[in-house]
Coordinates of C-alpha atoms and ligand atoms in Angstrom, one line a residue:
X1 CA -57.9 -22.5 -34.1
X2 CA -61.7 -23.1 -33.0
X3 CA -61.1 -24.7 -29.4
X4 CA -63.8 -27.4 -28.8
X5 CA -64.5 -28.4 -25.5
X6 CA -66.1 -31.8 -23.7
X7 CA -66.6 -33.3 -21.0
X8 CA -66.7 -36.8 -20.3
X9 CA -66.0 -40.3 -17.5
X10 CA -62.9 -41.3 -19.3
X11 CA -60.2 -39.9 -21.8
X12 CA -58.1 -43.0 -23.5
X13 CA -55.0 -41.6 -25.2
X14 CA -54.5 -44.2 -27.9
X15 CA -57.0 -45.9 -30.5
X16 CA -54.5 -49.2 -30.1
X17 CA -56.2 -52.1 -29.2
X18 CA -55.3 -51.5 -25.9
X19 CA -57.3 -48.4 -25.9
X20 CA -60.1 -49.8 -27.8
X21 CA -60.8 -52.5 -25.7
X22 CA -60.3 -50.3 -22.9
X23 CA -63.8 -48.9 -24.4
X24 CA -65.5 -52.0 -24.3
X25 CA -65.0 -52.8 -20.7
X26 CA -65.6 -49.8 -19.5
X27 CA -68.9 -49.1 -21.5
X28 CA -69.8 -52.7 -19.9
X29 CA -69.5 -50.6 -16.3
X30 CA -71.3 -47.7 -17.8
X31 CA -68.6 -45.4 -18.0
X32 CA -68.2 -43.1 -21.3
X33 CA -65.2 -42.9 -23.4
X34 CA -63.4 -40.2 -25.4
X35 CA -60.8 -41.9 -27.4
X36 CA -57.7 -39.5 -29.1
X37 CA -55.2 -40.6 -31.7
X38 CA -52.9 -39.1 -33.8
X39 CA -53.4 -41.0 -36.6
X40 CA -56.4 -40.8 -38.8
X41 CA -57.6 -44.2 -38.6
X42 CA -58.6 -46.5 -35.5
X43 CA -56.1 -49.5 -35.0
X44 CA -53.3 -47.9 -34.0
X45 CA -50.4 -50.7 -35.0
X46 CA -52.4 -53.1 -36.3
X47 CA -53.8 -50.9 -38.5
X48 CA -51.1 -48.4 -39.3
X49 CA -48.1 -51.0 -39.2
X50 CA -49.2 -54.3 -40.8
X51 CA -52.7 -54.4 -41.7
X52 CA -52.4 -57.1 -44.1
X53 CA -50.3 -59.2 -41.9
X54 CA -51.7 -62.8 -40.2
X55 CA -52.0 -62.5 -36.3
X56 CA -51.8 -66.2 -34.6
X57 CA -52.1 -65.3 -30.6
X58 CA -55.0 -63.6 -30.3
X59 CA -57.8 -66.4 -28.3
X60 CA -60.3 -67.5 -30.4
X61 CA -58.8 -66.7 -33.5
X62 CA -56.7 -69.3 -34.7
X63 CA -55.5 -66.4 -37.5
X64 CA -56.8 -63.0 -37.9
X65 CA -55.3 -60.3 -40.3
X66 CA -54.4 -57.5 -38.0
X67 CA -56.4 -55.1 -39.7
X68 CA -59.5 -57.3 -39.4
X69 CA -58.8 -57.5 -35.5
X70 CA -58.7 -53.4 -35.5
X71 CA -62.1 -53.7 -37.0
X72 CA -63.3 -56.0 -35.1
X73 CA -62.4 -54.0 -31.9
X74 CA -63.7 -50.9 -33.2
X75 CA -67.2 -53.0 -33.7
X76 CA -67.3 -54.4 -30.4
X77 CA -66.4 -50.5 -28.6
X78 CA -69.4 -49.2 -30.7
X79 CA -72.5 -50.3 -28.8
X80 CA -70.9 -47.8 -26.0
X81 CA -70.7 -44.9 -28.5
X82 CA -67.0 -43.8 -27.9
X83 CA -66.4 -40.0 -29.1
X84 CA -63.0 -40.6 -31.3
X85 CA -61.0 -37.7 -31.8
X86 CA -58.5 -38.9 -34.9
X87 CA -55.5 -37.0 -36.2
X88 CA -55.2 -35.2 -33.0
X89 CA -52.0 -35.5 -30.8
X90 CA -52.4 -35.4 -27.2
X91 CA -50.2 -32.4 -26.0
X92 CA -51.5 -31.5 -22.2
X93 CA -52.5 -33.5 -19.3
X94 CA -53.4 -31.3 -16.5
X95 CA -54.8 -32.6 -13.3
X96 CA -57.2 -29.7 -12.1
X97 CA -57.9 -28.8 -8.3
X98 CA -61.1 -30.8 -8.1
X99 CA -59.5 -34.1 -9.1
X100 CA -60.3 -34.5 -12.4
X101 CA -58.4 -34.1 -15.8
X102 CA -58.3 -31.9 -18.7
X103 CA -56.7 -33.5 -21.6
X104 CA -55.9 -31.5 -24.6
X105 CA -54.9 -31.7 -27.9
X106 CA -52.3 -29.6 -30.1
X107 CA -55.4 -28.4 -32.4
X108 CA -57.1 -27.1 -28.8
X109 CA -59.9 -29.8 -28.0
X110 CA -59.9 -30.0 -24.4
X111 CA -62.0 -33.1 -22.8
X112 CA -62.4 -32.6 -19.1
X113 CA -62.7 -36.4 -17.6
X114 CA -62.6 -38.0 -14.0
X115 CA -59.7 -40.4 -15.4
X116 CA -57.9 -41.0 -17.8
X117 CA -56.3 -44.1 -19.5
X118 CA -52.9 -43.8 -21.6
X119 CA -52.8 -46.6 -24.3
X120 CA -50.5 -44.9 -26.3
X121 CA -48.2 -48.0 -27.6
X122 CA -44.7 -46.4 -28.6
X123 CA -46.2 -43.0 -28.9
X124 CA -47.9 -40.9 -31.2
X125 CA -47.4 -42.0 -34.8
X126 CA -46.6 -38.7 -37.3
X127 CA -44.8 -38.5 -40.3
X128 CA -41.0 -39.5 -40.4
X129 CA -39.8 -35.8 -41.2
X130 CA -37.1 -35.0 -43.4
X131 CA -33.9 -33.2 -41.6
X132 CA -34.3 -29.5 -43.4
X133 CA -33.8 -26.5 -42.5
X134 CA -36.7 -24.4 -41.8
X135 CA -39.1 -27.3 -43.0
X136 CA -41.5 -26.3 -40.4
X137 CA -42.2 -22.8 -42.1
X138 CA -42.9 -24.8 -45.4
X139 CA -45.5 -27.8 -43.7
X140 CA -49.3 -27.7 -44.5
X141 CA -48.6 -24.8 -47.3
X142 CA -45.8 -26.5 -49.8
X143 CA -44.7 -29.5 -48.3
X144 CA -47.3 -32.3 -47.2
X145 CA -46.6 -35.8 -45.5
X146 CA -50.0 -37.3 -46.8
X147 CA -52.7 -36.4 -50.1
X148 CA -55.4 -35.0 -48.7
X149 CA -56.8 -34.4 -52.5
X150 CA -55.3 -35.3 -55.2
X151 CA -56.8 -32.0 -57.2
X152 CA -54.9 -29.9 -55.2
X153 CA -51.8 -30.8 -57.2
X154 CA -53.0 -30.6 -60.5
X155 CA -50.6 -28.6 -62.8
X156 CA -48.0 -28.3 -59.9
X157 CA -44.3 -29.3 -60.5
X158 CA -44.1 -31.7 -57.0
X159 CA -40.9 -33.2 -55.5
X160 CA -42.0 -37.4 -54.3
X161 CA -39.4 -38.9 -51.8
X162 CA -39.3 -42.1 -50.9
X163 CA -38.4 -45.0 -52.0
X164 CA -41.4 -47.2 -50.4
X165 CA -44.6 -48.0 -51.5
X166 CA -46.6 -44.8 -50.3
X167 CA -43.9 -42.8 -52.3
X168 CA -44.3 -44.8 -55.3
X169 CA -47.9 -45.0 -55.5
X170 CA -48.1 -41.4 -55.3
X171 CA -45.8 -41.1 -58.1
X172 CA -47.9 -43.4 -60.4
X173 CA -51.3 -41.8 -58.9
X174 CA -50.3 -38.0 -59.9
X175 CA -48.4 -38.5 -62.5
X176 CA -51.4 -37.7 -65.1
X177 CA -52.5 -34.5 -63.0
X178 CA -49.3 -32.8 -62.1
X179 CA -47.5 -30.7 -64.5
X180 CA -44.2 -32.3 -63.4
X181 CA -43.1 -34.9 -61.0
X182 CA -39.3 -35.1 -60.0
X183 CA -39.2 -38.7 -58.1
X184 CA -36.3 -38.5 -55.4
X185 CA -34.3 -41.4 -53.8
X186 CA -31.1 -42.3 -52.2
X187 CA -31.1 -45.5 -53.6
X188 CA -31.6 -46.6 -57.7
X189 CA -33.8 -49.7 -56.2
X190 CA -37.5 -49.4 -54.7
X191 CA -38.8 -50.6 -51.6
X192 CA -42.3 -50.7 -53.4
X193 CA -44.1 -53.8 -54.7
X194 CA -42.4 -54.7 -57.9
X195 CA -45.1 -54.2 -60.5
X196 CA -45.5 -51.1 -59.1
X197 CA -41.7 -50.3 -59.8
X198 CA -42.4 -51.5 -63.0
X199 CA -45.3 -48.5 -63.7
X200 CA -42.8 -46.1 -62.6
X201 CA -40.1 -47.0 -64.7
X202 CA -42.5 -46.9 -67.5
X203 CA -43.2 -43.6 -66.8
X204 CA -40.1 -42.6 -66.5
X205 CA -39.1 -44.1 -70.4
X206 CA -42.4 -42.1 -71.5
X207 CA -40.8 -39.1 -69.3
X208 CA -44.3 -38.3 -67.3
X209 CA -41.8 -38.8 -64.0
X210 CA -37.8 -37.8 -63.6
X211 CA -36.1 -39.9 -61.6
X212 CA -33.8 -38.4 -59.6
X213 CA -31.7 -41.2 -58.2
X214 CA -29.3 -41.5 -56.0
X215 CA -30.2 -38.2 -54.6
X216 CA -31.3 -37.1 -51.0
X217 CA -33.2 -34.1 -49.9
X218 CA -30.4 -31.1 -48.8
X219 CA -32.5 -28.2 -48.9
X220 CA -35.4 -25.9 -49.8
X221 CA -35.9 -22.8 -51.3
X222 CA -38.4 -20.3 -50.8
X223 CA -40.1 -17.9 -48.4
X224 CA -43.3 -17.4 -46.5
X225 CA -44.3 -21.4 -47.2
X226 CA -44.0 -21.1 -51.3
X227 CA -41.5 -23.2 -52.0
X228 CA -39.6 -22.4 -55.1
X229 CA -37.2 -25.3 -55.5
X230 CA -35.8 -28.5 -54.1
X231 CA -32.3 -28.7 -53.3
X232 CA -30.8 -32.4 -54.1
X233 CA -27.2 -34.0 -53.0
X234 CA -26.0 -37.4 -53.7
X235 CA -23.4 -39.4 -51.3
X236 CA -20.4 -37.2 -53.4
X237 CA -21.9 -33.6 -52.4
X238 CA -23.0 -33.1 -56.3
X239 CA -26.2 -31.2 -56.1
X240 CA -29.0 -30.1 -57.9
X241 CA -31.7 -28.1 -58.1
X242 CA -35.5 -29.1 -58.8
X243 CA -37.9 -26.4 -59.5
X244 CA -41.3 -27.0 -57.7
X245 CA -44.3 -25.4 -56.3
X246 CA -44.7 -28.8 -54.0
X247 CA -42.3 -31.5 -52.0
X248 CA -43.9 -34.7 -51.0
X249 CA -41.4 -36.7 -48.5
X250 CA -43.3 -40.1 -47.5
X251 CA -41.1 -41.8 -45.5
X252 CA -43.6 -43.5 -43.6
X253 CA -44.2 -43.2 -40.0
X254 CA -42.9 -43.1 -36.9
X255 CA -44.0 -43.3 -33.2
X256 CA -43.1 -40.6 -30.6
X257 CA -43.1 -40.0 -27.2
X258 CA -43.5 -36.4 -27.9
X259 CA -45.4 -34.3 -24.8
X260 CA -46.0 -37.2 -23.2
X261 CA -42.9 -37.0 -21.8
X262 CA -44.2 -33.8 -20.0
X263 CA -47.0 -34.3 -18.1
X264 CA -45.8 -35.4 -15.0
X265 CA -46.3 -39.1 -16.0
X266 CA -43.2 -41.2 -14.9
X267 CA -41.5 -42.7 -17.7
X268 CA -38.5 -45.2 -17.6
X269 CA -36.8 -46.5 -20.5
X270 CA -39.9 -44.8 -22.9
X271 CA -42.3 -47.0 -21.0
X272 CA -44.6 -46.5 -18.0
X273 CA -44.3 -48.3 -14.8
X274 CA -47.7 -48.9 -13.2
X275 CA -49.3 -51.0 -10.2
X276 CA -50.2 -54.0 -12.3
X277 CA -52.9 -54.6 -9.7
X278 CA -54.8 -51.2 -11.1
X279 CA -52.6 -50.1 -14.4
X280 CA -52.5 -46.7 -12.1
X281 CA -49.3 -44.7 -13.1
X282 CA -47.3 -42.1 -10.4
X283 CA -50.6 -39.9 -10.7
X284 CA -54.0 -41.1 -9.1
X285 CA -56.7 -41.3 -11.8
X286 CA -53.7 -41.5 -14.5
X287 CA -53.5 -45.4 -15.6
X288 CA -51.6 -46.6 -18.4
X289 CA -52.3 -50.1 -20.5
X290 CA -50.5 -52.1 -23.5
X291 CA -47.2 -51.7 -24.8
X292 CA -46.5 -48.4 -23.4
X293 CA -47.1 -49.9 -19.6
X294 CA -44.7 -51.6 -17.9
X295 CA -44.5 -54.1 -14.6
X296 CA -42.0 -56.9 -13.7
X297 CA -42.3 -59.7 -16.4
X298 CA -44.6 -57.4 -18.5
X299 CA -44.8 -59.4 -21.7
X300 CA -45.7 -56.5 -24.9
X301 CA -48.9 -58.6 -26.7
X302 CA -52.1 -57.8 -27.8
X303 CA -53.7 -60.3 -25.3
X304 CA -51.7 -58.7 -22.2
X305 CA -53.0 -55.5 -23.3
X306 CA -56.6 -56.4 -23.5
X307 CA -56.5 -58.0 -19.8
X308 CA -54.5 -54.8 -18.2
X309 CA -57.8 -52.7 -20.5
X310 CA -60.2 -54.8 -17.7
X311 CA -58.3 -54.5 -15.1
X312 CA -57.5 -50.4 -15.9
X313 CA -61.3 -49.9 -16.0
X314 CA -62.4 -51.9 -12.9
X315 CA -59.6 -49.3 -10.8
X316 CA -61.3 -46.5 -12.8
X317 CA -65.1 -47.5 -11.6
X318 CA -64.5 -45.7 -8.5
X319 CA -63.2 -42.5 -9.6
X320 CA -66.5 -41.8 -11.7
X321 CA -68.7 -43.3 -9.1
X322 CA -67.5 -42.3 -6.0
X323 CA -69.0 -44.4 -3.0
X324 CA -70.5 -46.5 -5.3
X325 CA -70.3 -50.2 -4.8
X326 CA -69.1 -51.9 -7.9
X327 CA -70.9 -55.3 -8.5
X328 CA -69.0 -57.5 -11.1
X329 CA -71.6 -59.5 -13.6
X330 CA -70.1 -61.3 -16.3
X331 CA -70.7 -60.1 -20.5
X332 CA -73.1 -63.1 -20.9
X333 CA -75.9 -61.7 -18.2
X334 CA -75.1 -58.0 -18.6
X335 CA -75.4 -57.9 -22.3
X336 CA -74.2 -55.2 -24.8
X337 CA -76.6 -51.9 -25.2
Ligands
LIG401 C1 -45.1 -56.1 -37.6 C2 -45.7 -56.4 -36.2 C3 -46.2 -57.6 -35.9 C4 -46.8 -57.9 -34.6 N1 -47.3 -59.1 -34.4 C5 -47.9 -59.3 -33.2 C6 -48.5 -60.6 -32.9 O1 -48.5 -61.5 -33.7 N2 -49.1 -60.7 -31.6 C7 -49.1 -59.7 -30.7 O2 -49.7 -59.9 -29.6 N3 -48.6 -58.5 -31.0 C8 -47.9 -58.3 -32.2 N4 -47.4 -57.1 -32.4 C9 -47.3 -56.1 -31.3 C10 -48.7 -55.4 -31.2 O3 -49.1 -54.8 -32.5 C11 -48.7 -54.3 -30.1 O4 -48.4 -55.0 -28.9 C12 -50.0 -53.6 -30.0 O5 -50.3 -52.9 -31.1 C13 -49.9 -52.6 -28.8 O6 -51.2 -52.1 -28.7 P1 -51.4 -50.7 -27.9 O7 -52.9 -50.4 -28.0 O8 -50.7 -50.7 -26.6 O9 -50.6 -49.6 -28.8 P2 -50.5 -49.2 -30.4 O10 -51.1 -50.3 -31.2 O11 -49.1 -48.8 -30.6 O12 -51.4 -47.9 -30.4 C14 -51.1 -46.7 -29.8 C15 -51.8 -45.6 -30.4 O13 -51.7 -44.4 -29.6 C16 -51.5 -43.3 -30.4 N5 -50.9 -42.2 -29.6 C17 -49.7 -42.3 -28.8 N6 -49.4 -41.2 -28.2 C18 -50.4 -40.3 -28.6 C19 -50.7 -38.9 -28.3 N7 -49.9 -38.2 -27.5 N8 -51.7 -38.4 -28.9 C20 -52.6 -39.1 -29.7 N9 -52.4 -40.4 -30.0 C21 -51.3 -41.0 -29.4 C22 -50.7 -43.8 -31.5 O14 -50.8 -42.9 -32.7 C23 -51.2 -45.2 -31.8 O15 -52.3 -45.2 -32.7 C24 -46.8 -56.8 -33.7 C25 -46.2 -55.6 -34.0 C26 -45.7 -55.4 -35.2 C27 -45.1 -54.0 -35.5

């Protein structure tokens, strides 16, 4: 693991757009940004969870698709040059003797900061793991939550489950390259947009896929990460076994509260309570914004999240600049760099 380490005015946990508005205003006080998110793309929600989907209560917009607004956000942070960190999960927050922060990750980049602003919605979004045993042994060597590179599968006999889209196009996308593919789901209908259903039952007459319906994952076979076969049950216990070098389970995402839970943060009911006067959690110089933040009559929007992102960075100012007198001046005489 090659530990990189930075040091910056602000760490926000999140890439939301909570967090990336949270960039904007406070690049428009000067302050400089590291943003971390587990997921490899900035949006976090919008992006992750319904892209394509029409947005009608963001001001100014009568209707924006959600992953437009991501973009959008992401274009009005850059002029401040925010230092993204993707597919990194925030593991450690540790408040040093001198005040300030060292945030780290779970791949070991540590960004020492004078504050630090969690914008982590519902929590870090990961893969929606399959219940095996021993699954962790097998992760990153035969058993993958996303394609990296579609070469790397070329001639292998890979278990797909899944019955959504992801798992589908998959199916349909490797099914020329891989020596085998053994399509596994608990149901015998798709979640999957219907003409891709379609390709994949053609496959399956030309026999380029097996489908392996109604079967669940029940175990795996193999030792030191090579997997040697996929155990299968259906709802009547009757199992079988698949023969493969590779399992692919893409059951989507999900978010979690993870190690945030451990850093001394106070959390009720999975959300933060902060001042709503400063967004500052339990822990001076620890301030949380959007949905993960919480105050009487806190109402979880985008918009509510973009105001608590000005008022966050404001309380911030004086933590990077002590004794320095903040003068407010509004977007349209300060200008963007
Ligand atoms: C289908 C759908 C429709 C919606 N429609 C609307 C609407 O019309 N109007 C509206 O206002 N709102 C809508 N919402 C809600 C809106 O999307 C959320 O309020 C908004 O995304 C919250 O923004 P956020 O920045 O607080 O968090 P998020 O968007 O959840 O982003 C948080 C990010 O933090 C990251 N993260 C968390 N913990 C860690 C960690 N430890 N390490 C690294 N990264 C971490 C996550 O991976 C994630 O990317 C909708 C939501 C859904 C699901």
């Amino acid at each position: 693991m090659s530990a990189k380490r930075y040091a910056t005015d602000v760490v926000i946990i999140g890439a939301g757009p909570a967090g990336l508005f949270a960039v904007f205003e406070c690049g428009m006080l000067k302050m400089k940004c590291h943003v971390i998110d587990s997921l490899e793309e900035i949006g976090g929600q919008l992006a992750a969870l319904y892209p394509e989907k029409p947005i009608y209560d963001i001001p100014g917009y009568p209707v924006i698709m959600a992953g437009e607004l991501a973009r959008q956000l992401e274009a009005q942070a850059k002029p401040f040059a925010p230092v993204y960190h993707l597919r990194q999960q925030v593991a450690k927050l540790a408040k040093l003797d001198d005040g300030r922060f060292d945030v780290e990750t779970a791949d070991g980049t540590a960004v020492n900061c004078a504050a630090v602003i969690i914008a982590a919605g519902a929590g870090a979004f990961g893969p929606n793991r399959p219940p095996l045993e021993g699954v962790e042994a097998y992760e990153g060597k035969s058993v993958f939550y996303m394609v990296k590179r579609r070469a790397d599968f070329e001639g292998k006999r890979i278990v797909i489950a899944g019955g959504g889209d992801s798992a589908v196009d998959w199916a349909l996308s490797l099914a020329g390259l891989a020596q085998k593919i053994y399509f596994v789901h608990r149901r015998d209908r798709f979640r999957a947009a219907p003409e891709s259903v379609e390709k994949l039952h053609a496959l399956a007459a030309a026999g380029k896929v097996e489908l392996v319906v109604p079967y669940q994952l029940h175990g795996l076979e193999g030792a030191g990460g090579v997997l040697k076969a996929v155990e299968v049950a259906d709802l009547d216990g009757n199992r079988k076994r698949l023969e493969a070098d590779a399992l692919l389970p893409l059951f989507g995402i999900v978010p979690q509260l993870g190690a945030l839970a451990n850093w001394g943060v106070t959390i009720e009911h999975h959300h933060i309570p902060v001042s709503p006067a400063t967004q500052q959690t339990n822990i001076e110089g620890v301030f949380a914004i959007g949905d993960i933040a919480t105050y009487p009559n806190k109402l979880k929007l985008i918009l509510n999240g973009f105001a608590e992102a000005a008022m966050a960075a404001h309380a911030v100012y004086p933590r990077v600049n002590p004794g320095k007198e903040l003068h407010f001046v509004y977007s349209t005489t300060q200008g963007v760099p």
